[in-house]
Short mmCIF file of C-alpha atoms in Angstrom, two decimals:
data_model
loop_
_atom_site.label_atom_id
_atom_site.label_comp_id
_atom_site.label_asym_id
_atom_site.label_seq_id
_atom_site.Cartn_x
_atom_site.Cartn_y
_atom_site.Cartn_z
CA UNK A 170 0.00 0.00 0.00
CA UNK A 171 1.12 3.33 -1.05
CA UNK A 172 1.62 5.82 1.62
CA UNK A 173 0.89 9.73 1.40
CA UNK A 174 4.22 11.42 2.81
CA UNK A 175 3.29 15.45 2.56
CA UNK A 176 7.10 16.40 3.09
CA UNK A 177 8.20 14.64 0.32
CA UNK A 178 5.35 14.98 -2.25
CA UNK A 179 5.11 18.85 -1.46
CA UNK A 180 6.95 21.20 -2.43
CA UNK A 181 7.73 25.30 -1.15
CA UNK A 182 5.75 26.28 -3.83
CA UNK A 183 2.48 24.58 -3.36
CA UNK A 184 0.88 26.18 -0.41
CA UNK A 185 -0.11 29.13 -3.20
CA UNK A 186 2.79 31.43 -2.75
CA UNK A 187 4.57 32.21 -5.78
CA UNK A 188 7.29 34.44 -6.86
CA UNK A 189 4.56 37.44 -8.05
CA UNK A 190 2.66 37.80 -4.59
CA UNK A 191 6.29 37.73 -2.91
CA UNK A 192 7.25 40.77 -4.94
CA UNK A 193 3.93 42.39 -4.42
CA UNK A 194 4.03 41.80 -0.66
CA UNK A 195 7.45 43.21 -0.55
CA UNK A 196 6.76 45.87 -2.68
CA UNK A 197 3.61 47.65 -0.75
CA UNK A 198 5.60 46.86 2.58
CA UNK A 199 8.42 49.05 0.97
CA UNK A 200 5.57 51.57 0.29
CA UNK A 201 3.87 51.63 3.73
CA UNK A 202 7.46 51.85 5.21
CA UNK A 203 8.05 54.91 3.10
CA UNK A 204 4.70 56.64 3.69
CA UNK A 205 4.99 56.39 6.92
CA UNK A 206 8.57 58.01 7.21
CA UNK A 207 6.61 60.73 4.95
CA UNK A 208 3.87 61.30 7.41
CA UNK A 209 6.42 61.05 10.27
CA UNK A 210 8.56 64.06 8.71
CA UNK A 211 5.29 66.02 8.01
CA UNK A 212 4.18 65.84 11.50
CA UNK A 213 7.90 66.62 12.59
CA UNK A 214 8.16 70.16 10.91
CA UNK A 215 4.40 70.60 11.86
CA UNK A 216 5.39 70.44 15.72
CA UNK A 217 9.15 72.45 14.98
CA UNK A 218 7.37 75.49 13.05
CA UNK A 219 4.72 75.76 16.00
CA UNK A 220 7.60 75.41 18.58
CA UNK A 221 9.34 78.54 16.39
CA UNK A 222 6.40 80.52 16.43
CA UNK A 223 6.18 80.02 20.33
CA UNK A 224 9.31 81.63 20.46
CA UNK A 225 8.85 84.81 18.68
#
């Protein structure tokens, strides 16, 4: 009788990933990274030009 061994008749690619969705996923993580750095320096000179105009 024939056993079903999933570690050896599986391979990395069959759980649905594939090279496409790995770029994609990398890609918009890149993106979210940067946009957040964005908002992050936004917010930054927001709070140092109020903090200047205290000072005046």
């Amino acid at each position: 009788m024939y056993s079903f061994d999933p570690a050896i008749n599986y391979g990395p690619n069959d759980a649905g990933v594939s090279a496409l969705s790995i770029a994609l996923v990398s890609i918009g993580a890149l993106l979210a990274l940067s946009l957040l750095a964005a908002a992050y320096g936004q917010l930054e000179n927001l709070f140092n030009n109020k903090k200047g105009q205290d000072e005046d």
